[in-house]
Amino acid sequence: MNDPWIWIEAIMTLAILSYLYKDNPVYKAAEYLFVGIASGYYLSIYFQNVLVPNLFVPSWRGVHAAFGPGTPAPTDLIRLSSLMLAVFMFMRFSPKGAWLSRWPLGALVGAYAGLAVIGLAQGDLIPQIDSNLLPIITPGSWSTLAGAQGLAQGMAAFLGLFSNVVLIVGLLATLVYFFFSLEHRGFTGRTAKLGVYFLMISFGASYGFTVMARISLALDRLRFLFEDWLGIHISG
Amino acid sequence: MSLTQRIESLDRRWIFLVMLVAMSFPLIVHMKLPVRASPEARGFYENIEKLQAGDVVYLASDYDPGGKAELDPMLLAVLDRLFQKNVKIVGATLWPAGSPLLERAYKAEAPKYNKVYGVDYVHLGFKEGKENVMVQLGKSIREVFPVDYYGTPLDSLPLMHSGLNGKPIDKLNDTKLLVNISIGYPGTKEWVQQVRSRFNLPMISGCAAVSAPEYFPYVQSGQLSGLLGGLAGAAEYEEMIDRPGWGVTGMAAQSLAHVTIVLLIVLGNFVYFWNRRQGVSRP
Amino acid sequence: MKLFDPSRFPIFLAIALLGILTVWLITRARRGESFFIRKIAGLEAVEEAVGRATEMGKPILYVPGIDDANNIQTIYSMIILGYVAKMVARYETPLIVPIAKAFVMPLAEETTRQAYLDAGHPDAYNRNNIRYLSDEQFAFAAGVNGIILRERPAANLYMGSFFAESLLLAETGFQTGAIQIAGTANIHQLPFFVVACDYTLIGEEFFAATAYLSREERLVGTLKAIDYVKIVIIVVLVAGTLLASVHVNFLHEFLNLE
Amino acid sequence: MLRREVPILLAMIVGWFMVGEFFFPWAEPAGTEVQQMAVIITATGVILGVANVIRINLLKVSRRERDWRYSILLLVGLGVMALLGTILPVVHAAVHGGGWKIGPFNLVGITDGTLFDRLYNRVYVPLSATMYGLLAFYIASAAFRAFRVRTMDATLLAVAAIIVMIGRVPLGEKIWDGIPLLTDWIMNVPQLAAKRAILIGAALGGIATGLKILLGIERNFLGSD
């Protein structure tokens, strides 16, 4: 309770919470301090964990190998050229040379495009289609229904009967909703409408989960204030 | 102005006060409620139980202070269980503000089972590059992380050159399981797309509740062998390894807060429609 | 070292199919062929909202998301901004565009100025309605809420990449009774837009809206290529389900990468 | 030529390396080199972002614009963290300094036991965590004031949200042990089907956009100039 650092953390927490009552100078100061500390933190972590081990050290080795004694290994030369390309990014601020920063940007966008094409095809598209090729009757659902005791299990087993049908129909209906070459009229219109209903259920589920997420964030801060700052014992 | 009208135009700070009470009361009064495990959480538990002593897992702790509330309890519970089972851990993060959180979790759990840094667990720190880093880790960990979080070269860490049955750990596939604690991008979705399918490494994930619904298709397709969703996921896992921590306590407060939100939705709509029937409500 | 990894053939097939269709349809679109795209209900709502705002002479708020220019949604949001600006140019209604990232500022100014020019009212373009507020997520949301409460726009349009602050904007806008239309591909934010806005462009609909508006050949070509591949996927899904129901799983074997 | 063609050409070459490396394993080493470059370029992008924050706030202070006093606080916070995490370590390495300490904390470096790490845990973490914590209160006021069930769509959303919210907390089981089972079914069947459709649509859109870059058709990532 008397550790000065706990008081600092409490002040930071209360400064932000004060915004709930009214926007005030203490909140504004905490907000600006937050942006400053975060930027300073990012600068240091990128310097320590990325630039030193992945840029300065290898380029020092590359320069040393290239111009120092002995024949430079090809990888060192390649590494030096890729480091040079990366340094062009810093030209972005100079009025004349800004176009030079587009070269590394182009390479970066190309890298992410190549990875996206592979990752999306192999990780999302094919497996998600493959895992929806389901038999209409959920295998084994009859036996679970027969063995279910009580209303709750009975209801769950009864719903289980239709799991595959709902998965198949739901996926097809929602895909039709995101189909743009046919007007939403007649059969397509009704299927698209069914697709919207599935979307709304999925948004409802996401709403529920997001509520849970936000509340646990506030709970963590309240725990700190009650337990660490005010000394009321709480957590298990 | 009728009662319902006054309620409808209530100053939002009264609602803030109601929420503050709903969240604080169960904390102070130590309300405790039993937690029931969901199927995807059981998958997460079973996959860790299957690990043997000496196995090595790759721990991708991809979150920052914004996600601390939900994911710290998960990370602590997972580390507790892995250390208890003498499983070795290679940990790293793709989030710039994530390294200190992993370090603090290690410092909290390792002494309990007197685990030694460099032998039983390793902290490789943070690396920028998102999907690029993931694919490259699948080929060579040393290329991505020449040194660990403390600047020590990887080869001088016993764990890195004598993993399971003496084989050195060069790439992700030299580990048995990918355990990912994830708050957003880059996170579980990118690990599934770039690593799980490409390098065929079994994977389980603990994620923030906000992103959990999007990952259910990966559980049904078998790409994710287990999923913990938000504080509820943490509580379920704590219950399964009977190590009650903040997850279980928090869930009691969470229950009352959820009921409050549901009542607010119902009340909000009741008052809105009631006033409309009286033809007085705002749009 | 195998020359070509056979288990990855279905992936190659999917990429090749989509690639060939995209190039083929873009070239056809470039040769002037026009393609049918269904009406996007959200866009009609935008026209109606802008119309109402201009009648009441109250401003229109257009928020192009909080992400940087490297996010494709921010670039597509500029297309919708241009469309709205062209509609508004003929009237004195102010079009307020709050910006969250410094690099997006020139894009928004350029798009709006060009739209006013195309509509024949270059003088109506007011540069200080394109306002950079803050890089920080919640400071930006507070800034936009300030505009909503002070200048009381009649129509709030949220088009682009949004995160946790979507809830704050949609709620404040709801309170002032403005017509609100949102569009984003960030699925986790859609629940909050759907409950608080009058209309929402959901995921792909947001991208389709930009193709519908701009009729730009690359966008239209891609949209049609994806639609054709969706037909193939629907056929595969239906066939796969029927086959699986009679325990014939050659399709499953073919697609299974494990 | 140099302004637009070269970057697009670079994007195509690098992109095809990434794809080629996946289908033809023998192309792997080249892919590794490209990834090394991407790691550094992304890092420089962040450092430029921080430089931009410094530039904007320095201008604000020098011109005494609105809230310039707060910008000073921002620059002080940024300066302290940059000093401890970047500048001092370089100086310390240069002069091969010993254990520089301030009170119980190491002055140099960013890991446990340093002043940098203590500022991270006691200032940055609470500010960031509480900023997100505010959302719990906003979500409550939005639930009351901006969640109107006026259409069939909104009704379905509300019903699903309420079942999930109650089913995911221990209280749900207390009310009726069927609620959590109903929540599990909603999460694993109808909700999953819609999310899977969105996943497939997003995958198709992402692959098409990626291919357009690899084929040099997509150019607006360079911005209009």
Short mmCIF file of C-alpha atoms in Angstrom, two decimals, chain B residues 32-221:
data_model
loop_
_atom_site.label_atom_id
_atom_site.label_comp_id
_atom_site.label_asym_id
_atom_site.label_seq_id
_atom_site.Cartn_x
_atom_site.Cartn_y
_atom_site.Cartn_z
CA LYS B 32 -17.42 -17.57 -6.29
CA LEU B 33 -19.31 -19.61 -8.90
CA PRO B 34 -18.37 -23.03 -10.40
CA VAL B 35 -17.11 -22.79 -13.99
CA ARG B 36 -18.22 -25.29 -16.67
CA ALA B 37 -15.71 -26.21 -19.42
CA SER B 38 -16.74 -25.62 -23.06
CA PRO B 39 -15.79 -28.25 -25.69
CA GLU B 40 -13.08 -26.11 -27.29
CA ALA B 41 -11.53 -25.41 -23.87
CA ARG B 42 -11.42 -29.16 -23.17
CA GLY B 43 -9.49 -29.57 -26.45
CA PHE B 44 -6.92 -27.00 -25.23
CA TYR B 45 -6.58 -28.91 -21.90
CA GLU B 46 -6.26 -32.36 -23.50
CA ASN B 47 -3.55 -31.23 -25.92
CA ILE B 48 -1.37 -29.96 -23.09
CA GLU B 49 -2.01 -33.08 -21.01
CA LYS B 50 -0.80 -35.23 -23.91
CA LEU B 51 2.70 -33.66 -23.66
CA GLN B 52 5.43 -35.74 -22.00
CA ALA B 53 8.31 -34.56 -19.79
CA GLY B 54 11.16 -33.24 -21.95
CA ASP B 55 8.86 -32.29 -24.88
CA VAL B 56 9.42 -28.78 -26.22
CA VAL B 57 6.62 -26.32 -27.10
CA TYR B 58 6.87 -23.04 -28.98
CA LEU B 59 5.01 -20.34 -27.01
CA ALA B 60 3.89 -17.39 -29.17
CA SER B 61 2.84 -14.81 -26.56
CA ASP B 62 1.35 -12.22 -28.95
CA TYR B 63 -0.37 -9.60 -26.79
CA ASP B 64 0.27 -6.23 -25.09
CA PRO B 65 -1.02 -4.37 -22.02
CA GLY B 66 -4.37 -3.74 -23.73
CA GLY B 67 -5.02 -7.52 -23.52
CA LYS B 68 -3.33 -8.15 -20.16
CA ALA B 69 -6.62 -8.50 -18.26
CA GLU B 70 -7.82 -11.53 -20.23
CA LEU B 71 -4.53 -13.10 -21.32
CA ASP B 72 -2.25 -12.80 -18.26
CA PRO B 73 -4.40 -15.36 -16.34
CA MET B 74 -4.27 -17.70 -19.35
CA LEU B 75 -0.50 -17.39 -19.80
CA LEU B 76 0.15 -17.91 -16.07
CA ALA B 77 -2.09 -21.01 -15.96
CA VAL B 78 -0.47 -22.50 -19.10
CA LEU B 79 3.09 -21.87 -17.83
CA ASP B 80 2.16 -23.34 -14.44
CA ARG B 81 0.89 -26.55 -16.10
CA LEU B 82 3.79 -26.84 -18.58
CA PHE B 83 6.43 -26.37 -15.89
CA GLN B 84 4.58 -28.84 -13.65
CA LYS B 85 4.78 -31.43 -16.45
CA ASN B 86 8.51 -30.63 -17.03
CA VAL B 87 7.78 -29.52 -20.59
CA LYS B 88 10.41 -27.16 -22.02
CA ILE B 89 9.31 -23.82 -23.49
CA VAL B 90 10.72 -21.65 -26.29
CA GLY B 91 8.85 -18.34 -25.93
CA ALA B 92 8.76 -15.20 -28.10
CA THR B 93 6.37 -12.44 -29.19
CA LEU B 94 5.42 -10.62 -32.40
CA TRP B 95 3.96 -7.67 -30.45
CA PRO B 96 6.35 -4.79 -29.63
CA ALA B 97 4.87 -4.27 -26.14
CA GLY B 98 4.68 -8.02 -25.39
CA SER B 99 8.21 -8.97 -24.21
CA PRO B 100 7.99 -7.61 -20.63
CA LEU B 101 4.64 -9.39 -20.09
CA LEU B 102 6.13 -12.77 -21.04
CA GLU B 103 9.18 -12.03 -18.87
CA ARG B 104 7.00 -11.20 -15.87
CA ALA B 105 4.94 -14.39 -16.38
CA TYR B 106 8.12 -16.49 -16.52
CA LYS B 107 9.40 -14.79 -13.34
CA ALA B 108 6.09 -15.58 -11.58
CA GLU B 109 5.86 -19.28 -12.51
CA ALA B 110 9.43 -20.59 -13.04
CA PRO B 111 10.57 -20.36 -9.38
CA LYS B 112 7.56 -22.42 -8.24
CA TYR B 113 9.03 -25.47 -9.99
CA ASN B 114 12.62 -24.19 -9.78
CA LYS B 115 12.98 -24.08 -13.53
CA VAL B 116 16.26 -22.71 -14.90
CA TYR B 117 16.43 -20.09 -17.63
CA GLY B 118 18.22 -21.41 -20.73
CA VAL B 119 17.66 -25.04 -19.71
CA ASP B 120 13.91 -25.34 -19.13
CA TYR B 121 12.61 -22.17 -20.76
CA VAL B 122 13.85 -19.44 -23.10
CA HIS B 123 12.63 -15.90 -23.88
CA LEU B 124 13.58 -14.85 -27.44
CA GLY B 125 12.01 -11.38 -27.12
CA PHE B 126 10.17 -9.40 -29.84
CA LYS B 127 10.66 -9.42 -33.65
CA GLU B 128 8.89 -7.16 -36.16
CA GLY B 129 7.79 -8.58 -39.55
CA LYS B 130 4.46 -10.29 -38.74
CA GLU B 131 3.72 -13.11 -41.24
CA ASN B 132 7.27 -12.94 -42.58
CA VAL B 133 8.66 -13.86 -39.19
CA MET B 134 6.22 -16.77 -38.82
CA VAL B 135 7.19 -18.36 -42.13
CA GLN B 136 10.87 -17.87 -41.46
CA LEU B 137 10.59 -19.42 -37.97
CA GLY B 138 9.30 -22.48 -39.78
CA LYS B 139 12.67 -22.69 -41.50
CA SER B 140 15.26 -21.28 -39.11
CA ILE B 141 14.70 -19.84 -35.62
CA ARG B 142 18.29 -18.59 -35.42
CA GLU B 143 17.92 -16.55 -38.60
CA VAL B 144 15.03 -14.61 -37.02
CA PHE B 145 16.32 -14.50 -33.44
CA PRO B 146 20.14 -14.40 -33.58
CA VAL B 147 20.10 -13.56 -29.84
CA ASP B 148 17.50 -13.96 -27.08
CA TYR B 149 15.70 -11.17 -25.15
CA TYR B 150 18.80 -10.67 -22.98
CA GLY B 151 21.25 -10.54 -25.90
CA THR B 152 22.69 -14.02 -25.36
CA PRO B 153 23.43 -15.92 -28.60
CA LEU B 154 21.06 -18.87 -29.02
CA ASP B 155 23.76 -21.50 -29.32
CA SER B 156 24.95 -20.82 -25.77
CA LEU B 157 21.48 -21.70 -24.43
CA PRO B 158 21.42 -25.45 -23.56
CA LEU B 159 17.73 -25.77 -24.46
CA MET B 160 18.30 -24.52 -28.01
CA HIS B 161 20.91 -27.13 -28.92
CA SER B 162 19.62 -30.10 -27.01
CA GLY B 163 15.88 -30.36 -27.29
CA LEU B 164 13.94 -33.63 -27.27
CA ASN B 165 16.32 -36.68 -27.43
CA GLY B 166 19.32 -34.39 -27.89
CA LYS B 167 18.26 -32.95 -31.28
CA PRO B 168 19.03 -29.19 -31.59
CA ILE B 169 16.03 -26.86 -32.04
CA ASP B 170 16.49 -25.23 -35.47
CA LYS B 171 12.93 -24.66 -36.62
CA LEU B 172 9.30 -24.72 -35.40
CA ASN B 173 8.80 -28.37 -36.36
CA ASP B 174 11.45 -29.37 -33.83
CA THR B 175 8.87 -28.47 -31.18
CA LYS B 176 5.85 -30.66 -30.37
CA LEU B 177 3.08 -28.03 -30.13
CA LEU B 178 2.51 -24.35 -30.97
CA VAL B 179 0.78 -22.59 -28.02
CA ASN B 180 -0.42 -19.15 -29.10
CA ILE B 181 -1.76 -16.48 -26.72
CA SER B 182 -3.24 -13.85 -29.04
CA ILE B 183 -4.96 -10.42 -28.80
CA GLY B 184 -5.25 -9.44 -32.48
CA TYR B 185 -3.10 -8.97 -35.60
CA PRO B 186 -0.59 -10.59 -35.92
CA GLY B 187 -2.05 -13.50 -33.97
CA THR B 188 -3.94 -16.81 -34.13
CA LYS B 189 -5.41 -16.25 -37.62
CA GLU B 190 -1.95 -15.56 -39.13
CA TRP B 191 -0.34 -18.51 -37.26
CA VAL B 192 -3.07 -20.82 -38.68
CA GLN B 193 -2.68 -19.45 -42.21
CA GLN B 194 1.12 -19.29 -42.38
CA VAL B 195 2.36 -22.05 -40.05
CA ARG B 196 -0.28 -24.60 -38.99
CA SER B 197 -1.12 -25.75 -42.51
CA ARG B 198 2.26 -25.11 -44.14
CA PHE B 199 4.50 -26.80 -41.53
CA ASN B 200 1.80 -29.14 -40.17
CA LEU B 201 2.55 -28.25 -36.55
CA PRO B 202 -0.35 -28.98 -34.13
CA MET B 203 -1.61 -25.72 -32.62
CA ILE B 204 -3.78 -24.53 -29.71
CA SER B 205 -4.76 -20.93 -28.98
CA GLY B 206 -5.85 -18.76 -26.07
CA CYS B 207 -7.30 -15.52 -27.39
CA ALA B 208 -9.16 -12.39 -26.36
CA ALA B 209 -12.93 -12.84 -26.22
CA VAL B 210 -13.35 -10.27 -29.03
CA SER B 211 -11.65 -12.53 -31.59
CA ALA B 212 -12.82 -15.94 -30.27
CA PRO B 213 -15.99 -16.23 -32.43
CA GLU B 214 -13.91 -15.76 -35.61
CA TYR B 215 -11.69 -18.75 -34.68
CA PHE B 216 -14.50 -21.33 -34.18
CA PRO B 217 -14.33 -22.37 -37.88
CA TYR B 218 -10.66 -23.27 -37.32
CA VAL B 219 -11.64 -25.48 -34.35
CA GLN B 220 -14.33 -27.32 -36.33
CA SER B 221 -11.94 -27.84 -39.28
#
